[in-house]
JSON list of C-alpha atoms in Angstrom, two decimals:
[
{"chain": "G", "resi": 461, "resn": "UNK", "atom": "CA", "xyz": [-29.40, 36.33, -31.82]},
{"chain": "G", "resi": 462, "resn": "UNK", "atom": "CA", "xyz": [-26.08, 34.47, -32.01]},
{"chain": "G", "resi": 463, "resn": "UNK", "atom": "CA", "xyz": [-25.49, 31.16, -30.28]},
{"chain": "G", "resi": 464, "resn": "UNK", "atom": "CA", "xyz": [-21.70, 30.97, -30.36]},
{"chain": "G", "resi": 465, "resn": "UNK", "atom": "CA", "xyz": [-19.87, 29.07, -27.67]},
{"chain": "G", "resi": 466, "resn": "UNK", "atom": "CA", "xyz": [-17.12, 30.64, -25.60]},
{"chain": "G", "resi": 467, "resn": "UNK", "atom": "CA", "xyz": [-15.16, 27.49, -25.21]},
{"chain": "G", "resi": 468, "resn": "UNK", "atom": "CA", "xyz": [-12.81, 26.65, -27.98]},
{"chain": "G", "resi": 469, "resn": "UNK", "atom": "CA", "xyz": [-13.54, 23.48, -29.96]},
{"chain": "G", "resi": 470, "resn": "UNK", "atom": "CA", "xyz": [-11.53, 20.41, -29.22]},
{"chain": "G", "resi": 471, "resn": "UNK", "atom": "CA", "xyz": [-8.78, 20.07, -31.76]},
{"chain": "G", "resi": 472, "resn": "UNK", "atom": "CA", "xyz": [-7.27, 16.66, -32.25]},
{"chain": "G", "resi": 473, "resn": "UNK", "atom": "CA", "xyz": [-3.59, 17.35, -32.53]},
{"chain": "G", "resi": 474, "resn": "UNK", "atom": "CA", "xyz": [-0.47, 15.43, -31.44]},
{"chain": "G", "resi": 475, "resn": "UNK", "atom": "CA", "xyz": [-0.28, 17.73, -28.42]},
{"chain": "G", "resi": 476, "resn": "UNK", "atom": "CA", "xyz": [-3.90, 17.09, -27.41]},
{"chain": "G", "resi": 477, "resn": "UNK", "atom": "CA", "xyz": [-3.43, 13.30, -27.91]},
{"chain": "G", "resi": 478, "resn": "UNK", "atom": "CA", "xyz": [-0.42, 13.46, -25.62]},
{"chain": "G", "resi": 479, "resn": "UNK", "atom": "CA", "xyz": [-2.33, 15.29, -22.98]},
{"chain": "G", "resi": 480, "resn": "UNK", "atom": "CA", "xyz": [-5.19, 12.75, -23.21]},
{"chain": "G", "resi": 481, "resn": "UNK", "atom": "CA", "xyz": [-2.74, 9.89, -22.97]},
{"chain": "G", "resi": 482, "resn": "UNK", "atom": "CA", "xyz": [-0.94, 11.56, -19.97]},
{"chain": "G", "resi": 483, "resn": "UNK", "atom": "CA", "xyz": [-4.20, 12.06, -18.16]},
{"chain": "G", "resi": 484, "resn": "UNK", "atom": "CA", "xyz": [-5.35, 8.49, -18.70]},
{"chain": "G", "resi": 485, "resn": "UNK", "atom": "CA", "xyz": [-1.86, 7.31, -17.55]},
{"chain": "G", "resi": 486, "resn": "UNK", "atom": "CA", "xyz": [-2.29, 9.32, -14.31]},
{"chain": "G", "resi": 487, "resn": "UNK", "atom": "CA", "xyz": [-5.69, 7.68, -13.79]},
{"chain": "G", "resi": 488, "resn": "UNK", "atom": "CA", "xyz": [-4.26, 4.19, -14.36]},
{"chain": "G", "resi": 489, "resn": "UNK", "atom": "CA", "xyz": [-1.38, 5.01, -12.08]},
{"chain": "G", "resi": 490, "resn": "UNK", "atom": "CA", "xyz": [-3.88, 5.92, -9.40]},
{"chain": "G", "resi": 491, "resn": "UNK", "atom": "CA", "xyz": [-5.74, 2.66, -9.94]},
{"chain": "G", "resi": 492, "resn": "UNK", "atom": "CA", "xyz": [-2.66, 0.54, -9.74]},
{"chain": "G", "resi": 493, "resn": "UNK", "atom": "CA", "xyz": [-1.63, 2.23, -6.49]},
{"chain": "G", "resi": 494, "resn": "UNK", "atom": "CA", "xyz": [-4.78, 0.95, -4.95]},
{"chain": "G", "resi": 495, "resn": "UNK", "atom": "CA", "xyz": [-3.30, -2.48, -4.15]},
{"chain": "G", "resi": 496, "resn": "UNK", "atom": "CA", "xyz": [-0.30, -1.01, -2.38]},
{"chain": "G", "resi": 497, "resn": "UNK", "atom": "CA", "xyz": [-2.52, 1.45, -0.62]},
{"chain": "G", "resi": 498, "resn": "UNK", "atom": "CA", "xyz": [-4.67, -1.57, 0.57]},
{"chain": "G", "resi": 499, "resn": "UNK", "atom": "CA", "xyz": [-1.60, -3.45, 1.96]},
{"chain": "G", "resi": 500, "resn": "UNK", "atom": "CA", "xyz": [-0.56, -0.36, 3.88]},
{"chain": "G", "resi": 501, "resn": "UNK", "atom": "CA", "xyz": [-3.76, 1.40, 4.97]},
{"chain": "G", "resi": 502, "resn": "UNK", "atom": "CA", "xyz": [-6.38, -1.33, 4.87]},
{"chain": "G", "resi": 503, "resn": "UNK", "atom": "CA", "xyz": [-9.70, -1.83, 3.19]},
{"chain": "G", "resi": 504, "resn": "UNK", "atom": "CA", "xyz": [-11.48, 1.31, 4.33]},
{"chain": "G", "resi": 505, "resn": "UNK", "atom": "CA", "xyz": [-8.92, 3.89, 3.17]},
{"chain": "G", "resi": 506, "resn": "UNK", "atom": "CA", "xyz": [-8.11, 1.98, -0.02]},
{"chain": "G", "resi": 507, "resn": "UNK", "atom": "CA", "xyz": [-11.81, 2.26, -0.83]},
{"chain": "G", "resi": 508, "resn": "UNK", "atom": "CA", "xyz": [-11.40, 6.02, -1.01]},
{"chain": "G", "resi": 509, "resn": "UNK", "atom": "CA", "xyz": [-8.41, 5.62, -3.19]},
{"chain": "G", "resi": 510, "resn": "UNK", "atom": "CA", "xyz": [-10.37, 3.42, -5.58]},
{"chain": "G", "resi": 511, "resn": "UNK", "atom": "CA", "xyz": [-13.20, 6.02, -5.67]},
{"chain": "G", "resi": 512, "resn": "UNK", "atom": "CA", "xyz": [-10.67, 8.75, -6.53]},
{"chain": "G", "resi": 513, "resn": "UNK", "atom": "CA", "xyz": [-9.20, 6.55, -9.31]},
{"chain": "G", "resi": 514, "resn": "UNK", "atom": "CA", "xyz": [-12.63, 5.85, -10.81]},
{"chain": "G", "resi": 515, "resn": "UNK", "atom": "CA", "xyz": [-13.66, 9.51, -10.55]},
{"chain": "G", "resi": 516, "resn": "UNK", "atom": "CA", "xyz": [-10.41, 10.55, -12.25]},
{"chain": "G", "resi": 517, "resn": "UNK", "atom": "CA", "xyz": [-10.96, 8.09, -15.03]},
{"chain": "G", "resi": 518, "resn": "UNK", "atom": "CA", "xyz": [-14.63, 9.04, -15.54]},
{"chain": "G", "resi": 519, "resn": "UNK", "atom": "CA", "xyz": [-13.99, 12.79, -15.49]},
{"chain": "G", "resi": 520, "resn": "UNK", "atom": "CA", "xyz": [-11.02, 12.61, -17.86]},
{"chain": "G", "resi": 521, "resn": "UNK", "atom": "CA", "xyz": [-13.06, 13.42, -21.02]},
{"chain": "G", "resi": 522, "resn": "UNK", "atom": "CA", "xyz": [-14.75, 16.40, -19.25]},
{"chain": "G", "resi": 523, "resn": "UNK", "atom": "CA", "xyz": [-11.49, 17.78, -17.93]},
{"chain": "G", "resi": 524, "resn": "UNK", "atom": "CA", "xyz": [-9.73, 17.26, -21.25]},
{"chain": "G", "resi": 525, "resn": "UNK", "atom": "CA", "xyz": [-12.49, 19.29, -22.94]},
{"chain": "G", "resi": 526, "resn": "UNK", "atom": "CA", "xyz": [-11.77, 22.14, -20.61]},
{"chain": "G", "resi": 527, "resn": "UNK", "atom": "CA", "xyz": [-9.58, 25.03, -21.71]},
{"chain": "G", "resi": 528, "resn": "UNK", "atom": "CA", "xyz": [-7.60, 24.43, -18.47]},
{"chain": "G", "resi": 529, "resn": "UNK", "atom": "CA", "xyz": [-6.69, 20.91, -19.36]},
{"chain": "G", "resi": 530, "resn": "UNK", "atom": "CA", "xyz": [-2.92, 21.51, -18.94]},
{"chain": "G", "resi": 531, "resn": "UNK", "atom": "CA", "xyz": [-3.43, 22.94, -15.46]},
{"chain": "G", "resi": 532, "resn": "UNK", "atom": "CA", "xyz": [-5.60, 20.01, -14.49]},
{"chain": "G", "resi": 533, "resn": "UNK", "atom": "CA", "xyz": [-3.02, 17.51, -15.79]},
{"chain": "G", "resi": 534, "resn": "UNK", "atom": "CA", "xyz": [-0.24, 19.34, -13.89]},
{"chain": "G", "resi": 535, "resn": "UNK", "atom": "CA", "xyz": [-2.34, 19.28, -10.66]},
{"chain": "G", "resi": 536, "resn": "UNK", "atom": "CA", "xyz": [-3.28, 15.62, -11.02]},
{"chain": "G", "resi": 537, "resn": "UNK", "atom": "CA", "xyz": [0.32, 14.60, -11.81]},
{"chain": "G", "resi": 538, "resn": "UNK", "atom": "CA", "xyz": [1.75, 16.71, -9.01]},
{"chain": "G", "resi": 539, "resn": "UNK", "atom": "CA", "xyz": [-0.73, 15.23, -6.56]},
{"chain": "G", "resi": 540, "resn": "UNK", "atom": "CA", "xyz": [0.15, 11.72, -7.64]},
{"chain": "G", "resi": 541, "resn": "UNK", "atom": "CA", "xyz": [3.91, 12.36, -7.41]},
{"chain": "G", "resi": 542, "resn": "UNK", "atom": "CA", "xyz": [3.54, 13.74, -3.86]},
{"chain": "G", "resi": 543, "resn": "UNK", "atom": "CA", "xyz": [1.33, 10.89, -2.89]},
{"chain": "G", "resi": 544, "resn": "UNK", "atom": "CA", "xyz": [3.53, 8.28, -4.51]},
{"chain": "G", "resi": 545, "resn": "UNK", "atom": "CA", "xyz": [6.76, 9.41, -2.82]},
{"chain": "G", "resi": 546, "resn": "UNK", "atom": "CA", "xyz": [5.45, 8.38, 0.67]},
{"chain": "G", "resi": 547, "resn": "UNK", "atom": "CA", "xyz": [3.66, 5.34, -0.67]},
{"chain": "G", "resi": 548, "resn": "UNK", "atom": "CA", "xyz": [6.85, 4.14, -2.47]},
{"chain": "G", "resi": 549, "resn": "UNK", "atom": "CA", "xyz": [8.84, 4.53, 0.71]},
{"chain": "G", "resi": 550, "resn": "UNK", "atom": "CA", "xyz": [6.31, 2.54, 2.72]},
{"chain": "G", "resi": 551, "resn": "UNK", "atom": "CA", "xyz": [6.04, -0.09, -0.05]},
{"chain": "G", "resi": 552, "resn": "UNK", "atom": "CA", "xyz": [9.85, -0.61, -0.07]},
{"chain": "G", "resi": 553, "resn": "UNK", "atom": "CA", "xyz": [9.80, -0.93, 3.76]},
{"chain": "G", "resi": 554, "resn": "UNK", "atom": "CA", "xyz": [6.89, -3.40, 3.48]},
{"chain": "G", "resi": 555, "resn": "UNK", "atom": "CA", "xyz": [8.86, -5.52, 1.03]},
{"chain": "G", "resi": 556, "resn": "UNK", "atom": "CA", "xyz": [11.80, -5.57, 3.43]},
{"chain": "G", "resi": 557, "resn": "UNK", "atom": "CA", "xyz": [9.43, -6.47, 6.27]},
{"chain": "G", "resi": 558, "resn": "UNK", "atom": "CA", "xyz": [7.99, -9.38, 4.28]},
{"chain": "G", "resi": 559, "resn": "UNK", "atom": "CA", "xyz": [11.50, -10.82, 3.68]},
{"chain": "G", "resi": 560, "resn": "UNK", "atom": "CA", "xyz": [12.39, -10.31, 7.37]},
{"chain": "G", "resi": 561, "resn": "UNK", "atom": "CA", "xyz": [9.11, -11.97, 8.46]},
{"chain": "G", "resi": 562, "resn": "UNK", "atom": "CA", "xyz": [9.99, -15.05, 6.45]},
{"chain": "G", "resi": 563, "resn": "UNK", "atom": "CA", "xyz": [13.31, -15.21, 8.29]},
{"chain": "G", "resi": 564, "resn": "UNK", "atom": "CA", "xyz": [11.61, -14.78, 11.64]},
{"chain": "G", "resi": 565, "resn": "UNK", "atom": "CA", "xyz": [9.16, -17.57, 10.91]},
{"chain": "G", "resi": 566, "resn": "UNK", "atom": "CA", "xyz": [11.99, -19.85, 9.88]},
{"chain": "G", "resi": 567, "resn": "UNK", "atom": "CA", "xyz": [13.79, -19.03, 13.17]},
{"chain": "G", "resi": 568, "resn": "UNK", "atom": "CA", "xyz": [10.65, -19.69, 15.22]},
{"chain": "G", "resi": 569, "resn": "UNK", "atom": "CA", "xyz": [9.96, -22.92, 13.44]},
{"chain": "G", "resi": 570, "resn": "UNK", "atom": "CA", "xyz": [13.55, -24.10, 14.03]},
{"chain": "G", "resi": 571, "resn": "UNK", "atom": "CA", "xyz": [13.27, -23.17, 17.66]},
{"chain": "G", "resi": 572, "resn": "UNK", "atom": "CA", "xyz": [9.98, -25.12, 17.96]},
{"chain": "G", "resi": 573, "resn": "UNK", "atom": "CA", "xyz": [11.52, -28.17, 16.25]},
{"chain": "G", "resi": 574, "resn": "UNK", "atom": "CA", "xyz": [14.54, -28.06, 18.52]},
{"chain": "G", "resi": 575, "resn": "UNK", "atom": "CA", "xyz": [12.83, -27.37, 21.91]},
{"chain": "G", "resi": 576, "resn": "UNK", "atom": "CA", "xyz": [9.20, -28.52, 21.29]},
{"chain": "G", "resi": 577, "resn": "UNK", "atom": "CA", "xyz": [7.84, -25.08, 22.09]},
{"chain": "G", "resi": 578, "resn": "UNK", "atom": "CA", "xyz": [7.71, -21.60, 20.63]},
{"chain": "G", "resi": 579, "resn": "UNK", "atom": "CA", "xyz": [10.05, -18.95, 22.04]},
{"chain": "G", "resi": 580, "resn": "UNK", "atom": "CA", "xyz": [8.43, -16.42, 24.39]},
{"chain": "G", "resi": 581, "resn": "UNK", "atom": "CA", "xyz": [9.87, -13.51, 22.58]},
{"chain": "G", "resi": 582, "resn": "UNK", "atom": "CA", "xyz": [12.28, -12.73, 19.71]},
{"chain": "G", "resi": 583, "resn": "UNK", "atom": "CA", "xyz": [15.21, -11.84, 21.99]},
{"chain": "G", "resi": 584, "resn": "UNK", "atom": "CA", "xyz": [17.16, -14.79, 20.61]},
{"chain": "G", "resi": 585, "resn": "UNK", "atom": "CA", "xyz": [16.64, -13.78, 16.98]},
{"chain": "G", "resi": 586, "resn": "UNK", "atom": "CA", "xyz": [19.15, -11.51, 15.27]},
{"chain": "G", "resi": 587, "resn": "UNK", "atom": "CA", "xyz": [17.39, -9.30, 12.75]},
{"chain": "G", "resi": 588, "resn": "UNK", "atom": "CA", "xyz": [19.10, -9.15, 9.38]},
{"chain": "G", "resi": 589, "resn": "UNK", "atom": "CA", "xyz": [18.11, -5.45, 9.26]},
{"chain": "G", "resi": 590, "resn": "UNK", "atom": "CA", "xyz": [17.95, -4.18, 12.81]},
{"chain": "G", "resi": 591, "resn": "UNK", "atom": "CA", "xyz": [16.09, -1.01, 11.73]},
{"chain": "G", "resi": 592, "resn": "UNK", "atom": "CA", "xyz": [13.06, -3.14, 11.06]},
{"chain": "G", "resi": 593, "resn": "UNK", "atom": "CA", "xyz": [12.85, -4.48, 14.61]},
{"chain": "G", "resi": 594, "resn": "UNK", "atom": "CA", "xyz": [10.42, -1.79, 15.89]},
{"chain": "G", "resi": 595, "resn": "UNK", "atom": "CA", "xyz": [7.92, -2.67, 13.21]},
{"chain": "G", "resi": 596, "resn": "UNK", "atom": "CA", "xyz": [7.46, -6.28, 14.51]},
{"chain": "G", "resi": 597, "resn": "UNK", "atom": "CA", "xyz": [5.48, -7.68, 17.39]},
{"chain": "G", "resi": 598, "resn": "UNK", "atom": "CA", "xyz": [5.41, -11.28, 18.45]},
{"chain": "G", "resi": 599, "resn": "UNK", "atom": "CA", "xyz": [3.07, -13.38, 20.51]},
{"chain": "G", "resi": 600, "resn": "UNK", "atom": "CA", "xyz": [4.64, -16.73, 21.50]},
{"chain": "G", "resi": 601, "resn": "UNK", "atom": "CA", "xyz": [1.44, -18.07, 23.14]},
{"chain": "G", "resi": 602, "resn": "UNK", "atom": "CA", "xyz": [-1.32, -17.27, 20.78]},
{"chain": "G", "resi": 603, "resn": "UNK", "atom": "CA", "xyz": [-4.32, -19.44, 21.50]},
{"chain": "G", "resi": 604, "resn": "UNK", "atom": "CA", "xyz": [-2.06, -21.48, 23.76]},
{"chain": "G", "resi": 605, "resn": "UNK", "atom": "CA", "xyz": [-0.81, -23.63, 20.97]},
{"chain": "G", "resi": 606, "resn": "UNK", "atom": "CA", "xyz": [0.85, -21.42, 18.32]},
{"chain": "G", "resi": 607, "resn": "UNK", "atom": "CA", "xyz": [2.71, -18.18, 17.78]},
{"chain": "G", "resi": 608, "resn": "UNK", "atom": "CA", "xyz": [1.66, -15.05, 15.93]},
{"chain": "G", "resi": 609, "resn": "UNK", "atom": "CA", "xyz": [3.96, -12.53, 14.16]},
{"chain": "G", "resi": 610, "resn": "UNK", "atom": "CA", "xyz": [2.69, -9.05, 13.39]},
{"chain": "G", "resi": 611, "resn": "UNK", "atom": "CA", "xyz": [4.34, -6.40, 11.34]},
{"chain": "G", "resi": 612, "resn": "UNK", "atom": "CA", "xyz": [3.54, -3.21, 9.37]},
{"chain": "G", "resi": 613, "resn": "UNK", "atom": "CA", "xyz": [5.55, -0.41, 7.77]},
{"chain": "G", "resi": 614, "resn": "UNK", "atom": "CA", "xyz": [3.93, 2.16, 10.05]},
{"chain": "G", "resi": 615, "resn": "UNK", "atom": "CA", "xyz": [4.56, 1.36, 13.75]},
{"chain": "G", "resi": 616, "resn": "UNK", "atom": "CA", "xyz": [1.20, 2.38, 15.17]},
{"chain": "G", "resi": 617, "resn": "UNK", "atom": "CA", "xyz": [-1.34, 1.28, 12.60]},
{"chain": "G", "resi": 618, "resn": "UNK", "atom": "CA", "xyz": [-4.78, -0.26, 12.94]},
{"chain": "G", "resi": 619, "resn": "UNK", "atom": "CA", "xyz": [-3.90, -2.55, 10.04]},
{"chain": "G", "resi": 620, "resn": "UNK", "atom": "CA", "xyz": [-1.09, -5.05, 10.34]},
{"chain": "G", "resi": 621, "resn": "UNK", "atom": "CA", "xyz": [0.28, -8.04, 8.51]},
{"chain": "G", "resi": 622, "resn": "UNK", "atom": "CA", "xyz": [0.09, -11.27, 10.47]},
{"chain": "G", "resi": 623, "resn": "UNK", "atom": "CA", "xyz": [1.41, -14.76, 10.33]},
{"chain": "G", "resi": 624, "resn": "UNK", "atom": "CA", "xyz": [0.38, -17.87, 12.29]},
{"chain": "G", "resi": 625, "resn": "UNK", "atom": "CA", "xyz": [1.30, -21.43, 11.52]},
{"chain": "G", "resi": 626, "resn": "UNK", "atom": "CA", "xyz": [-2.41, -22.37, 11.19]},
{"chain": "G", "resi": 627, "resn": "UNK", "atom": "CA", "xyz": [-3.51, -19.48, 8.89]},
{"chain": "G", "resi": 628, "resn": "UNK", "atom": "CA", "xyz": [-0.29, -18.45, 7.19]},
{"chain": "G", "resi": 629, "resn": "UNK", "atom": "CA", "xyz": [0.10, -14.78, 6.14]},
{"chain": "G", "resi": 630, "resn": "UNK", "atom": "CA", "xyz": [-2.86, -12.35, 6.10]},
{"chain": "G", "resi": 631, "resn": "UNK", "atom": "CA", "xyz": [-3.81, -8.74, 6.56]},
{"chain": "G", "resi": 632, "resn": "UNK", "atom": "CA", "xyz": [-5.58, -8.02, 9.86]},
{"chain": "G", "resi": 633, "resn": "UNK", "atom": "CA", "xyz": [-7.58, -4.94, 10.44]},
{"chain": "G", "resi": 634, "resn": "UNK", "atom": "CA", "xyz": [-8.54, -3.93, 13.94]},
{"chain": "G", "resi": 635, "resn": "UNK", "atom": "CA", "xyz": [-11.98, -2.55, 14.51]}
]
């Protein structure tokens, strides 16, 4: 009775080392995307992203021992490229929103300094990038004594970035 294995043995060649390195790079890429994912989609969904990153990292040796390792690598890389395209677009918009938010806060503070009150709305503010205006909402009477500025790269999101004079900037998740 023979006990030969049907899977080929793992050969350590330059090609296999490159495949291992590429697979680990995809896992690290996934892990690094978690912070951006958190800022855009919040704590709950970024937890799933973190689980995927850890699972990918932990299963790397098993997948790389598989005779279909190239197909797995192509699938993982393709999925990350598709995922990263939309994430990169939202991340760029979020960066522009952060810069615009700083200008809005500066305007509101100057208005408060000049008139002793916060503006009721942002109708007097001219956006540096008018395409970002729909991503902002403003409350000039938050808690009766301060203003609140909210923004997010997706218009209708349960997660939004917020600013108040008392708390500064933070990420607010609605329940």
